[in-house]
């Protein structure tokens, strides 16, 4: 089957996204490809919602417009925490790692957001931002690694589960 391209089944992508909304825990595993599809769908939907909100709010006064922008920012953060973080934990499980390596990434990310948002000393903000970017690249590197084959301490291999993958 070399040379055969995998086609994306958009119905499966959407169902996987909806399943991620319904999933409450972080148990199990997810492939790197499925995580990428989940993140892509999530951020496309958020972009559509935010752009639509901003276009509709563009006729408002500056103060009301700022409220809409802030609500969009909180929607992005809240829904991302609800969808993306558990999926990242399941991806870490697939690579054989526990979620205990995730808090440093989240702490530095929150510090970077606070440093830039609160307009703390510029040098400190830049330093925290650089650390956050380095840690983000490290996390992406970890998440892009091949998952462990077969059963590991977090469950069966995701591709082995019936209908789990979003590619044909």
PDB file of C-alpha atoms in Angstrom:
ATOM      1  CA  UNK A   1       0.000   0.000   0.000  1.00  0.00           C
ATOM      2  CA  UNK A   2       2.982   2.324  -0.440  1.00  0.00           C
ATOM      3  CA  UNK A   3       2.228   5.491  -2.313  1.00  0.00           C
ATOM      4  CA  UNK A   4      -1.424   5.353  -1.287  1.00  0.00           C
ATOM      5  CA  UNK A   5      -2.433   8.660   0.204  1.00  0.00           C
ATOM      6  CA  UNK A   6      -4.697   8.735   3.201  1.00  0.00           C
ATOM      7  CA  UNK A   7      -7.832  10.740   2.637  1.00  0.00           C
ATOM      8  CA  UNK A   8      -9.407  12.742   5.422  1.00  0.00           C
ATOM      9  CA  UNK A   9     -12.903  11.617   6.324  1.00  0.00           C
ATOM     10  CA  UNK A  10     -14.475  14.928   7.399  1.00  0.00           C
ATOM     11  CA  UNK A  11     -17.446  13.208   9.012  1.00  0.00           C
ATOM     12  CA  UNK A  12     -15.029  11.304  11.254  1.00  0.00           C
ATOM     13  CA  UNK A  13     -13.112  14.518  12.000  1.00  0.00           C
ATOM     14  CA  UNK A  14     -16.317  16.253  13.064  1.00  0.00           C
ATOM     15  CA  UNK A  15     -17.456  13.221  15.100  1.00  0.00           C
ATOM     16  CA  UNK A  16     -14.058  13.068  16.798  1.00  0.00           C
ATOM     17  CA  UNK A  17     -14.389  16.756  17.666  1.00  0.00           C
ATOM     18  CA  UNK A  18     -17.867  16.244  19.092  1.00  0.00           C
ATOM     19  CA  UNK A  19     -16.639  13.212  21.020  1.00  0.00           C
ATOM     20  CA  UNK A  20     -13.844  15.350  22.485  1.00  0.00           C
ATOM     21  CA  UNK A  21     -16.507  17.767  23.772  1.00  0.00           C
ATOM     22  CA  UNK A  22     -18.395  14.893  25.387  1.00  0.00           C
ATOM     23  CA  UNK A  23     -15.290  13.239  26.859  1.00  0.00           C
ATOM     24  CA  UNK A  24     -14.798  14.266  30.465  1.00  0.00           C
ATOM     25  CA  UNK A  25     -11.555  12.539  31.360  1.00  0.00           C
ATOM     26  CA  UNK A  26      -8.016  12.301  30.144  1.00  0.00           C
ATOM     27  CA  UNK A  27      -7.836   8.523  30.122  1.00  0.00           C
ATOM     28  CA  UNK A  28      -6.675   6.758  27.015  1.00  0.00           C
ATOM     29  CA  UNK A  29      -4.539   7.690  24.053  1.00  0.00           C
ATOM     30  CA  UNK A  30      -4.814   9.703  20.815  1.00  0.00           C
ATOM     31  CA  UNK A  31      -2.642   9.709  17.710  1.00  0.00           C
ATOM     32  CA  UNK A  32      -0.640  12.773  16.660  1.00  0.00           C
ATOM     33  CA  UNK A  33      -2.680  13.049  13.470  1.00  0.00           C
ATOM     34  CA  UNK A  34      -5.988  12.965  15.331  1.00  0.00           C
ATOM     35  CA  UNK A  35      -4.713  15.585  17.787  1.00  0.00           C
ATOM     36  CA  UNK A  36      -3.743  17.849  14.869  1.00  0.00           C
ATOM     37  CA  UNK A  37      -7.174  17.409  13.298  1.00  0.00           C
ATOM     38  CA  UNK A  38      -8.861  18.174  16.625  1.00  0.00           C
ATOM     39  CA  UNK A  39      -6.789  21.324  17.140  1.00  0.00           C
ATOM     40  CA  UNK A  40      -7.363  22.447  13.538  1.00  0.00           C
ATOM     41  CA  UNK A  41     -11.149  22.040  13.742  1.00  0.00           C
ATOM     42  CA  UNK A  42     -11.236  23.735  17.135  1.00  0.00           C
ATOM     43  CA  UNK A  43      -9.295  26.802  16.064  1.00  0.00           C
ATOM     44  CA  UNK A  44     -11.120  27.146  12.736  1.00  0.00           C
ATOM     45  CA  UNK A  45     -14.434  27.162  14.617  1.00  0.00           C
ATOM     46  CA  UNK A  46     -13.092  29.643  17.167  1.00  0.00           C
ATOM     47  CA  UNK A  47     -11.754  31.888  14.407  1.00  0.00           C
ATOM     48  CA  UNK A  48     -15.138  31.892  12.676  1.00  0.00           C
ATOM     49  CA  UNK A  49     -16.931  32.728  15.935  1.00  0.00           C
ATOM     50  CA  UNK A  50     -14.459  35.477  16.872  1.00  0.00           C
ATOM     51  CA  UNK A  51     -14.337  37.091  13.432  1.00  0.00           C
ATOM     52  CA  UNK A  52     -18.129  36.998  13.206  1.00  0.00           C
ATOM     53  CA  UNK A  53     -18.409  38.572  16.660  1.00  0.00           C
ATOM     54  CA  UNK A  54     -15.896  41.276  15.796  1.00  0.00           C
ATOM     55  CA  UNK A  55     -17.629  42.095  12.514  1.00  0.00           C
ATOM     56  CA  UNK A  56     -20.976  42.333  14.261  1.00  0.00           C
ATOM     57  CA  UNK A  57     -19.463  44.412  17.067  1.00  0.00           C
ATOM     58  CA  UNK A  58     -17.544  46.779  14.787  1.00  0.00           C
ATOM     59  CA  UNK A  59     -20.427  49.273  14.822  1.00  0.00           C
ATOM     60  CA  UNK A  60     -20.356  49.480  18.631  1.00  0.00           C
ATOM     61  CA  UNK A  61     -18.702  52.123  20.729  1.00  0.00           C
ATOM     62  CA  UNK A  62     -15.100  51.486  21.727  1.00  0.00           C
ATOM     63  CA  UNK A  63     -15.993  50.325  25.255  1.00  0.00           C
ATOM     64  CA  UNK A  64     -18.576  47.796  24.049  1.00  0.00           C
ATOM     65  CA  UNK A  65     -16.224  46.622  21.301  1.00  0.00           C
ATOM     66  CA  UNK A  66     -13.546  45.933  23.937  1.00  0.00           C
ATOM     67  CA  UNK A  67     -16.072  43.860  25.908  1.00  0.00           C
ATOM     68  CA  UNK A  68     -16.754  41.712  22.823  1.00  0.00           C
ATOM     69  CA  UNK A  69     -13.021  41.272  22.224  1.00  0.00           C
ATOM     70  CA  UNK A  70     -12.517  40.207  25.844  1.00  0.00           C
ATOM     71  CA  UNK A  71     -15.428  37.758  25.646  1.00  0.00           C
ATOM     72  CA  UNK A  72     -13.894  36.223  22.504  1.00  0.00           C
ATOM     73  CA  UNK A  73     -10.538  35.909  24.271  1.00  0.00           C
ATOM     74  CA  UNK A  74     -12.149  34.165  27.241  1.00  0.00           C
ATOM     75  CA  UNK A  75     -14.100  31.889  24.895  1.00  0.00           C
ATOM     76  CA  UNK A  76     -10.871  30.887  23.184  1.00  0.00           C
ATOM     77  CA  UNK A  77      -9.109  30.213  26.495  1.00  0.00           C
ATOM     78  CA  UNK A  78     -12.026  28.403  28.088  1.00  0.00           C
ATOM     79  CA  UNK A  79     -12.909  26.147  25.207  1.00  0.00           C
ATOM     80  CA  UNK A  80      -9.247  25.446  24.495  1.00  0.00           C
ATOM     81  CA  UNK A  81      -8.737  24.346  28.072  1.00  0.00           C
ATOM     82  CA  UNK A  82     -11.807  22.128  27.788  1.00  0.00           C
ATOM     83  CA  UNK A  83     -10.886  20.514  24.454  1.00  0.00           C
ATOM     84  CA  UNK A  84      -7.161  20.833  23.796  1.00  0.00           C
ATOM     85  CA  UNK A  85      -5.590  20.166  27.209  1.00  0.00           C
ATOM     86  CA  UNK A  86      -7.264  16.743  27.706  1.00  0.00           C
ATOM     87  CA  UNK A  87      -6.358  15.803  24.120  1.00  0.00           C
ATOM     88  CA  UNK A  88      -2.731  16.791  24.788  1.00  0.00           C
ATOM     89  CA  UNK A  89      -2.759  14.637  27.919  1.00  0.00           C
ATOM     90  CA  UNK A  90      -4.077  11.668  25.898  1.00  0.00           C
ATOM     91  CA  UNK A  91      -1.349  12.320  23.304  1.00  0.00           C
ATOM     92  CA  UNK A  92       1.286  12.326  26.055  1.00  0.00           C
ATOM     93  CA  UNK A  93      -0.164   8.987  27.179  1.00  0.00           C
ATOM     94  CA  UNK A  94       0.287   7.644  23.652  1.00  0.00           C
ATOM     95  CA  UNK A  95       3.984   8.535  23.784  1.00  0.00           C
ATOM     96  CA  UNK A  96       4.290   6.783  27.157  1.00  0.00           C
ATOM     97  CA  UNK A  97       4.499   9.957  29.250  1.00  0.00           C
ATOM     98  CA  UNK A  98       2.265  11.001  32.095  1.00  0.00           C
ATOM     99  CA  UNK A  99       0.554  14.374  32.304  1.00  0.00           C
ATOM    100  CA  UNK A 100       2.986  15.396  35.050  1.00  0.00           C
ATOM    101  CA  UNK A 101       5.261  16.944  32.386  1.00  0.00           C
ATOM    102  CA  UNK A 102       2.470  19.329  31.296  1.00  0.00           C
ATOM    103  CA  UNK A 103       2.218  21.771  34.283  1.00  0.00           C
ATOM    104  CA  UNK A 104       5.544  23.543  33.596  1.00  0.00           C
ATOM    105  CA  UNK A 105       4.324  24.337  30.074  1.00  0.00           C
ATOM    106  CA  UNK A 106       1.006  25.650  31.371  1.00  0.00           C
ATOM    107  CA  UNK A 107       2.574  27.706  34.185  1.00  0.00           C
ATOM    108  CA  UNK A 108       5.017  29.440  31.838  1.00  0.00           C
ATOM    109  CA  UNK A 109       2.258  30.007  29.278  1.00  0.00           C
ATOM    110  CA  UNK A 110       0.054  31.658  31.915  1.00  0.00           C
ATOM    111  CA  UNK A 111       3.010  33.760  33.112  1.00  0.00           C
ATOM    112  CA  UNK A 112       3.680  34.883  29.549  1.00  0.00           C
ATOM    113  CA  UNK A 113       0.043  35.857  29.045  1.00  0.00           C
ATOM    114  CA  UNK A 114       0.022  37.755  32.331  1.00  0.00           C
ATOM    115  CA  UNK A 115       3.360  39.450  31.643  1.00  0.00           C
ATOM    116  CA  UNK A 116       2.227  40.764  28.270  1.00  0.00           C
ATOM    117  CA  UNK A 117      -1.348  41.451  29.371  1.00  0.00           C
ATOM    118  CA  UNK A 118      -0.409  43.367  32.513  1.00  0.00           C
ATOM    119  CA  UNK A 119       2.422  45.185  30.715  1.00  0.00           C
ATOM    120  CA  UNK A 120       5.057  44.251  33.251  1.00  0.00           C
ATOM    121  CA  UNK A 121       8.667  45.326  32.627  1.00  0.00           C
ATOM    122  CA  UNK A 122       9.403  44.826  28.925  1.00  0.00           C
ATOM    123  CA  UNK A 123      12.597  42.796  29.453  1.00  0.00           C
ATOM    124  CA  UNK A 124      10.853  40.437  31.887  1.00  0.00           C
ATOM    125  CA  UNK A 125       7.946  40.058  29.475  1.00  0.00           C
ATOM    126  CA  UNK A 126      10.290  39.242  26.602  1.00  0.00           C
ATOM    127  CA  UNK A 127      12.249  36.756  28.714  1.00  0.00           C
ATOM    128  CA  UNK A 128       9.093  34.960  29.872  1.00  0.00           C
ATOM    129  CA  UNK A 129       7.786  35.017  26.295  1.00  0.00           C
ATOM    130  CA  UNK A 130      11.001  33.440  24.973  1.00  0.00           C
ATOM    131  CA  UNK A 131      10.874  30.745  27.651  1.00  0.00           C
ATOM    132  CA  UNK A 132       7.235  30.079  26.747  1.00  0.00           C
ATOM    133  CA  UNK A 133       8.087  29.767  23.047  1.00  0.00           C
ATOM    134  CA  UNK A 134      10.988  27.381  23.778  1.00  0.00           C
ATOM    135  CA  UNK A 135       8.770  25.234  26.001  1.00  0.00           C
ATOM    136  CA  UNK A 136       6.037  25.287  23.372  1.00  0.00           C
ATOM    137  CA  UNK A 137       8.474  24.001  20.744  1.00  0.00           C
ATOM    138  CA  UNK A 138       9.564  21.285  23.178  1.00  0.00           C
ATOM    139  CA  UNK A 139       5.937  20.292  23.759  1.00  0.00           C
ATOM    140  CA  UNK A 140       5.233  20.165  20.022  1.00  0.00           C
ATOM    141  CA  UNK A 141       8.334  18.002  19.582  1.00  0.00           C
ATOM    142  CA  UNK A 142       7.101  15.594  22.257  1.00  0.00           C
ATOM    143  CA  UNK A 143       3.584  15.497  20.817  1.00  0.00           C
ATOM    144  CA  UNK A 144       4.897  14.838  17.296  1.00  0.00           C
ATOM    145  CA  UNK A 145       6.837  11.750  18.342  1.00  0.00           C
ATOM    146  CA  UNK A 146       5.620   8.327  17.343  1.00  0.00           C
ATOM    147  CA  UNK A 147       3.307   6.731  19.869  1.00  0.00           C
ATOM    148  CA  UNK A 148       4.195   3.519  21.634  1.00  0.00           C
ATOM    149  CA  UNK A 149       3.132   0.436  19.752  1.00  0.00           C
ATOM    150  CA  UNK A 150       0.647  -1.911  21.311  1.00  0.00           C
ATOM    151  CA  UNK A 151      -0.785  -1.645  24.774  1.00  0.00           C
ATOM    152  CA  UNK A 152       0.920   0.621  27.321  1.00  0.00           C
ATOM    153  CA  UNK A 153       0.021   1.625  30.881  1.00  0.00           C
ATOM    154  CA  UNK A 154      -2.550   4.130  29.539  1.00  0.00           C
ATOM    155  CA  UNK A 155      -4.478   1.781  27.285  1.00  0.00           C
ATOM    156  CA  UNK A 156      -4.473   0.200  23.841  1.00  0.00           C
ATOM    157  CA  UNK A 157      -2.876   1.736  20.792  1.00  0.00           C
ATOM    158  CA  UNK A 158      -5.291   4.348  19.339  1.00  0.00           C
ATOM    159  CA  UNK A 159      -5.114   2.956  15.793  1.00  0.00           C
ATOM    160  CA  UNK A 160      -6.034  -0.453  17.164  1.00  0.00           C
ATOM    161  CA  UNK A 161      -9.321   0.924  18.492  1.00  0.00           C
ATOM    162  CA  UNK A 162     -12.153   0.458  16.034  1.00  0.00           C
ATOM    163  CA  UNK A 163     -12.963   3.601  14.065  1.00  0.00           C
ATOM    164  CA  UNK A 164     -10.743   5.873  16.187  1.00  0.00           C
ATOM    165  CA  UNK A 165      -8.659   7.395  13.416  1.00  0.00           C
ATOM    166  CA  UNK A 166      -9.999  10.193  11.258  1.00  0.00           C
ATOM    167  CA  UNK A 167      -8.222   8.969   8.107  1.00  0.00           C
ATOM    168  CA  UNK A 168      -9.376   6.222   5.783  1.00  0.00           C
TER     169      UNK A 168
END
